Tab-separated table of C-alpha atoms in Angstrom:
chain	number	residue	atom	x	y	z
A	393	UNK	CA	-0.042	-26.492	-22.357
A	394	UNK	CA	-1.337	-25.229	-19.333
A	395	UNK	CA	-2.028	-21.280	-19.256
A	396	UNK	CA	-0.421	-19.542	-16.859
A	397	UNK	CA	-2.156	-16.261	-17.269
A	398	UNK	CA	-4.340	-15.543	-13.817
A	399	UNK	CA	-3.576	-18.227	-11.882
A	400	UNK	CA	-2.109	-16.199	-8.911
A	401	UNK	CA	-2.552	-17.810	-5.168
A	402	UNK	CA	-5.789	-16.984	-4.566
A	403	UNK	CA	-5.118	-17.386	-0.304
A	404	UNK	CA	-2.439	-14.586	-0.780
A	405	UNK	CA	-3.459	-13.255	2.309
A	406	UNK	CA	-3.638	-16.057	4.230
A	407	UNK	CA	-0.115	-16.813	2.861
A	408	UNK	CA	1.122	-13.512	3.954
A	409	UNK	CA	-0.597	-12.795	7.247
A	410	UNK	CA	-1.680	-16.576	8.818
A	411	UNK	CA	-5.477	-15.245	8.846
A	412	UNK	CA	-8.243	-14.337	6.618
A	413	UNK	CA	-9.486	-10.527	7.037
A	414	UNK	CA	-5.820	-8.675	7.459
A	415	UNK	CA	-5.639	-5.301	8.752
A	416	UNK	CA	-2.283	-3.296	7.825
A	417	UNK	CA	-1.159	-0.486	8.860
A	418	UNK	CA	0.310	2.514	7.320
A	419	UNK	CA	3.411	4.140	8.109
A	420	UNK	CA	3.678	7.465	7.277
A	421	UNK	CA	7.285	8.757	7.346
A	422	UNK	CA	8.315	11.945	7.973
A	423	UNK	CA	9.884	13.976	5.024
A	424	UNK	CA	13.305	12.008	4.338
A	425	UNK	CA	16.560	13.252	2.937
A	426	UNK	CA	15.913	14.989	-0.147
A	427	UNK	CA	11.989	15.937	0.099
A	428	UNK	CA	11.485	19.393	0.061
A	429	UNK	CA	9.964	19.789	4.103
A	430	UNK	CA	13.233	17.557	5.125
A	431	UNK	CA	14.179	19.711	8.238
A	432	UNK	CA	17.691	19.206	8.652
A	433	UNK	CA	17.439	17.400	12.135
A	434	UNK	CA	18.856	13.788	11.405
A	435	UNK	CA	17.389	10.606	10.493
A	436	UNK	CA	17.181	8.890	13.648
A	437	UNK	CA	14.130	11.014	14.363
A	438	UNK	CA	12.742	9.425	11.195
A	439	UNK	CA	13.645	5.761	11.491
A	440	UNK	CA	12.021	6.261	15.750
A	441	UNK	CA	9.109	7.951	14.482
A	442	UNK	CA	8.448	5.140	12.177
A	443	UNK	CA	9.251	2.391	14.428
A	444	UNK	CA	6.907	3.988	17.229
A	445	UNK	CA	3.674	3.800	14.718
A	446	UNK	CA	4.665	0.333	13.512
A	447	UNK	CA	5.041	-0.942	17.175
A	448	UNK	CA	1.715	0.917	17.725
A	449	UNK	CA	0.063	-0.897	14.861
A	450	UNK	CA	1.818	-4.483	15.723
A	451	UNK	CA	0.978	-4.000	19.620
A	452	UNK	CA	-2.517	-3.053	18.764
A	453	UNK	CA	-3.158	-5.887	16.929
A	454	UNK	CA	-2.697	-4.987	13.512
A	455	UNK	CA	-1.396	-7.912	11.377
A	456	UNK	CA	1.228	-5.982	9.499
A	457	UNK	CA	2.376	-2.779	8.174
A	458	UNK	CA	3.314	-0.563	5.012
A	459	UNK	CA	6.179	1.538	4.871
A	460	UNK	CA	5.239	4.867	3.209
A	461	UNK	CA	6.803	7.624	2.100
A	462	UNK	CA	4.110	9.966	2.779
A	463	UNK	CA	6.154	13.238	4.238
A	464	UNK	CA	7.751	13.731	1.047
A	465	UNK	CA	5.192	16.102	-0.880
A	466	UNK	CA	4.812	17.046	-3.397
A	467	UNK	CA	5.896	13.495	-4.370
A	468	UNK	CA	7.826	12.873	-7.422
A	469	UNK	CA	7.472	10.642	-10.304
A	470	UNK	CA	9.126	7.444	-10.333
A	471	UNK	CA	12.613	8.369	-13.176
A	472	UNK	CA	12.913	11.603	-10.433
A	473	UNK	CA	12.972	9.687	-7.161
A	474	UNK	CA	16.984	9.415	-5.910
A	475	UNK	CA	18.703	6.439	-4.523
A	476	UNK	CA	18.738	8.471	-1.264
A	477	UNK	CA	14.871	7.537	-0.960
A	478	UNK	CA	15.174	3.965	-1.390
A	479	UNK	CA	17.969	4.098	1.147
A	480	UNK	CA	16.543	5.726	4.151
A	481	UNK	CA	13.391	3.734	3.487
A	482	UNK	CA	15.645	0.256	3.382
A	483	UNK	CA	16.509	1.380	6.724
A	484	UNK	CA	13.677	2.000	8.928
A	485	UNK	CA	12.012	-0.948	7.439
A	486	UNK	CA	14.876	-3.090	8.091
A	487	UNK	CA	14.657	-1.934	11.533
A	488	UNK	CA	10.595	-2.465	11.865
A	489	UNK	CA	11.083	-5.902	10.250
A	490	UNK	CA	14.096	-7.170	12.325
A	491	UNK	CA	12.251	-5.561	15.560
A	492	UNK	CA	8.650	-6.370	15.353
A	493	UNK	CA	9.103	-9.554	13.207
A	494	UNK	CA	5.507	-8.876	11.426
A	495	UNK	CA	4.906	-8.345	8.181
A	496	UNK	CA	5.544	-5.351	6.491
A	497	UNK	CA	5.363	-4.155	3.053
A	498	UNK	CA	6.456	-1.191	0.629
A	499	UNK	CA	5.010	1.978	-1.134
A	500	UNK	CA	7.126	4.146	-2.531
A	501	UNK	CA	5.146	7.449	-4.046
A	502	UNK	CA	4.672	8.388	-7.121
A	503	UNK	CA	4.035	4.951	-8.367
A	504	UNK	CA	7.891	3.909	-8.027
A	505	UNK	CA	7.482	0.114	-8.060
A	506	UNK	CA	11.208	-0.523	-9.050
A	507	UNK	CA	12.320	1.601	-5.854
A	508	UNK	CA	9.813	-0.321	-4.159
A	509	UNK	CA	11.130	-3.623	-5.059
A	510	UNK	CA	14.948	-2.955	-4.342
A	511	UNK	CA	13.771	-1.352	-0.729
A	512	UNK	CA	11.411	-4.858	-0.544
A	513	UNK	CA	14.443	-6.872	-1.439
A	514	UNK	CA	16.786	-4.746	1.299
A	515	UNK	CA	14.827	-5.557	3.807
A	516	UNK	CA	13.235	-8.859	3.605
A	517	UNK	CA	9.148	-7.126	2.977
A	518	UNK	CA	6.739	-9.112	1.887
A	519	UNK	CA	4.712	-6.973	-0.826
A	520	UNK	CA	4.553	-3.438	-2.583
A	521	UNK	CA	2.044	-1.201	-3.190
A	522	UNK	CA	1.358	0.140	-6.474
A	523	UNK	CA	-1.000	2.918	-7.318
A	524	UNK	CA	-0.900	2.523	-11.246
A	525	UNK	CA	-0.029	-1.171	-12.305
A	526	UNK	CA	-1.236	-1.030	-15.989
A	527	UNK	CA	-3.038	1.533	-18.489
A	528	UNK	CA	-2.223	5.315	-17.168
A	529	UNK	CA	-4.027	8.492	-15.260
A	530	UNK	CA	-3.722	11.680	-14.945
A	531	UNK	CA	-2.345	11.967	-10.944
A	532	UNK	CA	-1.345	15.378	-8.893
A	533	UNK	CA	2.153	14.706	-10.280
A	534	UNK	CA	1.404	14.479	-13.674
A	535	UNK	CA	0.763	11.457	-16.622
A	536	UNK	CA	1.330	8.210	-14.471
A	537	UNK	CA	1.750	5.423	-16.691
A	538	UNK	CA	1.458	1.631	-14.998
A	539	UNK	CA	5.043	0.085	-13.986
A	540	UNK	CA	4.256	-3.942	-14.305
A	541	UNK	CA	6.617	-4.203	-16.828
A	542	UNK	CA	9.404	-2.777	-15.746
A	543	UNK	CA	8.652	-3.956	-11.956
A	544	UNK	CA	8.029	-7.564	-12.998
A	545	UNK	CA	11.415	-7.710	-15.088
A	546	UNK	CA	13.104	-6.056	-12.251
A	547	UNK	CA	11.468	-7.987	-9.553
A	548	UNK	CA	12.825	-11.160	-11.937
A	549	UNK	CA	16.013	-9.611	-11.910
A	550	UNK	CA	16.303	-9.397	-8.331
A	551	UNK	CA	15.005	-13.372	-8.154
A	552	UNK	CA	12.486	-11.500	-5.753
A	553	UNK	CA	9.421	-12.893	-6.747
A	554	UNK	CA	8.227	-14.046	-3.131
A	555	UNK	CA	7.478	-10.176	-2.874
A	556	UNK	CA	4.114	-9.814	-3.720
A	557	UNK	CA	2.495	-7.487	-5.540
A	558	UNK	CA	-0.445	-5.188	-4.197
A	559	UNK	CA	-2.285	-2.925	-6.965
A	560	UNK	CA	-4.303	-0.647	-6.889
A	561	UNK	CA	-7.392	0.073	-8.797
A	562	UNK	CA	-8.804	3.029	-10.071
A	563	UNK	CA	-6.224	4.640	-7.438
A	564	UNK	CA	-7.280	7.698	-5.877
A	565	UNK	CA	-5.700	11.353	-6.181
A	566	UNK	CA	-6.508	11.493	-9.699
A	567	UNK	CA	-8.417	11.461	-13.390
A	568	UNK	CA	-8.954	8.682	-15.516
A	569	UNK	CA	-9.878	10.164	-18.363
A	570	UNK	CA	-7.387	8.419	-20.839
A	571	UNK	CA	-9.324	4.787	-20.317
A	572	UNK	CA	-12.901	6.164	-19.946
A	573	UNK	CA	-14.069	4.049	-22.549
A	574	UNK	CA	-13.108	0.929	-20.711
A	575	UNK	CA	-15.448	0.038	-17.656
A	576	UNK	CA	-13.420	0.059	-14.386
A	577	UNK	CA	-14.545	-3.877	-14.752
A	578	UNK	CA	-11.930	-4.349	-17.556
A	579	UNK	CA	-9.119	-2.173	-15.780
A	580	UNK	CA	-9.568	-4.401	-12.887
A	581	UNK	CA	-9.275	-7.184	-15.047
A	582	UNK	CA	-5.940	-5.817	-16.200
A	583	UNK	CA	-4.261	-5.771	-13.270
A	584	UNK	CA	-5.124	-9.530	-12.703
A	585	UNK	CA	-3.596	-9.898	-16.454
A	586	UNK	CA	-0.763	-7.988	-15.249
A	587	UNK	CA	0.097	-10.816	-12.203
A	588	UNK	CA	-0.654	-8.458	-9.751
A	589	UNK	CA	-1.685	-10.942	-6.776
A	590	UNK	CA	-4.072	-8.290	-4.357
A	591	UNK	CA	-5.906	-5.546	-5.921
A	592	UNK	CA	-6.848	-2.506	-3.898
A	593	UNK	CA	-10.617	-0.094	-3.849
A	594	UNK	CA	-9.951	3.201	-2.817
A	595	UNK	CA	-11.841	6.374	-2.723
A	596	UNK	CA	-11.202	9.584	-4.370
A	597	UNK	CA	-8.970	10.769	-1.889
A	598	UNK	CA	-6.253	9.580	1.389
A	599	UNK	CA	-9.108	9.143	4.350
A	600	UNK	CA	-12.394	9.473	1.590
A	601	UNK	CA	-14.114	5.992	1.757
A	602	UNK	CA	-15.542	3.702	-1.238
A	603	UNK	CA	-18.898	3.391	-1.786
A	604	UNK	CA	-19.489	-0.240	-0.632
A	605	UNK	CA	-21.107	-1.488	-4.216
A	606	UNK	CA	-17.916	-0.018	-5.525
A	607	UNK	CA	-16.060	-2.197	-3.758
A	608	UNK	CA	-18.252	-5.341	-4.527
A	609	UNK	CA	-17.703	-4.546	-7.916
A	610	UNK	CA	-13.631	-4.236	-7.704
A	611	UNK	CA	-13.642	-7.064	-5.976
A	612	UNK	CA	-15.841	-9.221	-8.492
A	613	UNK	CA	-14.081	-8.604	-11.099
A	614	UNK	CA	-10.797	-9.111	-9.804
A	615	UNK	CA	-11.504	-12.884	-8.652
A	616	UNK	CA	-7.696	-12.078	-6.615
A	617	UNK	CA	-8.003	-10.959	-2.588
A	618	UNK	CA	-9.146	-7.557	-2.631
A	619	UNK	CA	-8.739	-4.610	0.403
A	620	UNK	CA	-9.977	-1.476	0.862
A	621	UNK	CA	-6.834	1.246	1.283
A	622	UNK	CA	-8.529	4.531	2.248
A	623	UNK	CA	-11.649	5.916	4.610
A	624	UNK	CA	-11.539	3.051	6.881
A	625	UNK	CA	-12.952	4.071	10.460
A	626	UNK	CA	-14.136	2.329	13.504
A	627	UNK	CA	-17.856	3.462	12.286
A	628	UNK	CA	-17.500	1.371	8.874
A	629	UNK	CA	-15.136	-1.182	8.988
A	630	UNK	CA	-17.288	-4.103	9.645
A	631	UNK	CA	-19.751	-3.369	6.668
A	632	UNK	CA	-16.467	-2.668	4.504
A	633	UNK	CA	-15.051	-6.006	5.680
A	634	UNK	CA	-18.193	-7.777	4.856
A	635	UNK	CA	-17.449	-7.565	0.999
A	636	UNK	CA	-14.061	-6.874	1.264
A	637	UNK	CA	-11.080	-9.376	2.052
A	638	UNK	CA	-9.229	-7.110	4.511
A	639	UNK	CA	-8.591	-3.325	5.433
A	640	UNK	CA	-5.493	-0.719	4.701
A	641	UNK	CA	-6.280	1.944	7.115
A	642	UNK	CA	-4.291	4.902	8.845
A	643	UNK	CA	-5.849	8.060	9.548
A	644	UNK	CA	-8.470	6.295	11.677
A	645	UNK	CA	-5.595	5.857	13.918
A	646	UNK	CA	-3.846	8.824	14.507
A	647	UNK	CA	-4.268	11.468	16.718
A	648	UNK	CA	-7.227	13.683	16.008
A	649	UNK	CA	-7.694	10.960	13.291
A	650	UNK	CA	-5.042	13.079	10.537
A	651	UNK	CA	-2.959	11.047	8.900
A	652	UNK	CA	0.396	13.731	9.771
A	653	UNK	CA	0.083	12.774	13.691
A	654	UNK	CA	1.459	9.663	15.115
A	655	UNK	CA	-0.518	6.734	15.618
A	656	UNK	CA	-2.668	6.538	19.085
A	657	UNK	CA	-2.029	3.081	20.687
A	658	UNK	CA	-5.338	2.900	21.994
A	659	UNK	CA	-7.477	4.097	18.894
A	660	UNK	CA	-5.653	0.884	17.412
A	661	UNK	CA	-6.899	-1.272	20.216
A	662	UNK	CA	-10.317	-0.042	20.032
A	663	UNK	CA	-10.593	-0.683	16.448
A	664	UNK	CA	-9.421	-4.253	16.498
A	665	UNK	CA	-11.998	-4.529	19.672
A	666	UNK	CA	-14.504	-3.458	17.726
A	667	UNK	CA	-13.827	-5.659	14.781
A	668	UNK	CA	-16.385	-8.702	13.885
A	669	UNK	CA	-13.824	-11.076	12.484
């Protein structure tokens, strides 16, 4: 018998985005229904908001887009996270996807794959992004445990496995202490066990940038399409994007480069100018 363990398509990206060397863009709603800064003034300000910075991405020549939840910190952990969260999201990326026809993928935070998937299955995404895919950390919300399991049941469940799975590794905004005696080698290595089909470097923190021998390692032992998801900037993109298979990037690309402000049409076009692909 064949083994079926690893054998994900190793031209996900391709697949996905009809080129090698992706850049996706993140965006960042605004608190929704149900986060604590949610101000009361209606949604339609949130699904424009997020349509505006997609079209800004798309228009700029960014090859596709994930929808994030960002606005609603202090984020909560995935059992806490209410059905009003996967509906508001299912919404504006509906609208992005139906609009822009690009495509777009899903992170719901804390680490709610599940959510993820049934917002991915809503609206016709193409991926998720999940910050702890197997083993556990300690994150600013707490003991994170990985979510393959469930998410790969569910994703069954759904008969939603065209959505791919993006993981990431060694995630940022947090410790982990718990599998210090495993090399970040083998954790990468887990996620590949785990069928996760793009692994993702970060650095420690949203906007901090990996080291780029961290990256070569990550991406080494992975043998899967790896990206970099944080510190990305029109100074280091190139030398990132010469170990690494394609770029996540967001703050870069705001206003006053913080990730709160919308994204600046022309700090988009200037990046993908600048870009040796």
């Amino acid at each position: 018998m064949s083994n079926p363990i690893g054998r994900q398509d190793k031209d996900t990206l391709r697949t996905l985005f009809g080129r090698d060397k992706p850049v996706i863009g993140v965006v960042h709603l605004m608190p929704l229904p149900g986060a604590p800064r949610y101000d009361d003034e209606g949604v339609e300000a949130i699904y424009e908001r997020g349509l505006s910075d997609a079209r800004a991405y798309l228009s700029g020549g960014c090859d596709a887009v994930i929808v994030e939840n960002h606005g609603d910190v202090p984020f909560a952990k995935p059992d806490d996270i209410g059905p009003e969260t996967s509906a508001h999201m299912a919404v504006v990326a509906d609208r992005i996807r139906r609009e822009l026809g690009r495509p777009i993928g899903i992170n719901v935070l804390a680490n709610a794959a599940i959510p993820a998937l049934a917002i991915a299955s809503a609206s016709s995404a193409s991926f998720i992004r999940v910050n702890q895919w197997a083993n556990a950390y300690i994150a600013n919300e707490g003991f994170v445990e990985g979510e393959s399991a469930r998410a790969m049941r569910y994703r069954a469940h759904l008969r939603a496995r065209g959505v791919r799975i993006f993981a990431d590794a060694h995630v940022k905004h947090g410790a982990h202490a718990i599998v210090a005696d495993r090399p970040v080698e083998e954790q990468v290595k887990d996620l590949v066990f785990f069928d996760a089909d793009v692994v993702i470097a970060t650095g420690q923190r949203t906007g901090h940038a990996a080291d780029l021998g961290y990256i070569r390692m990550i991406k080494e032992a992975a043998s899967l399409p790896t990206l970099v998801g944080s510190g990305v900037t029109h100074d280091n993109a190139n030398d990132i994007l010469s170990v690494a298979d394609g770029v996540i990037i967001a703050s870069a690309l705001k206003y006053d480069g913080v990730w709160w402000n919308a994204v600046e049409l022309e700090r988009v076009k200037r990046f993908i100018a600048g870009l040796g692909r």
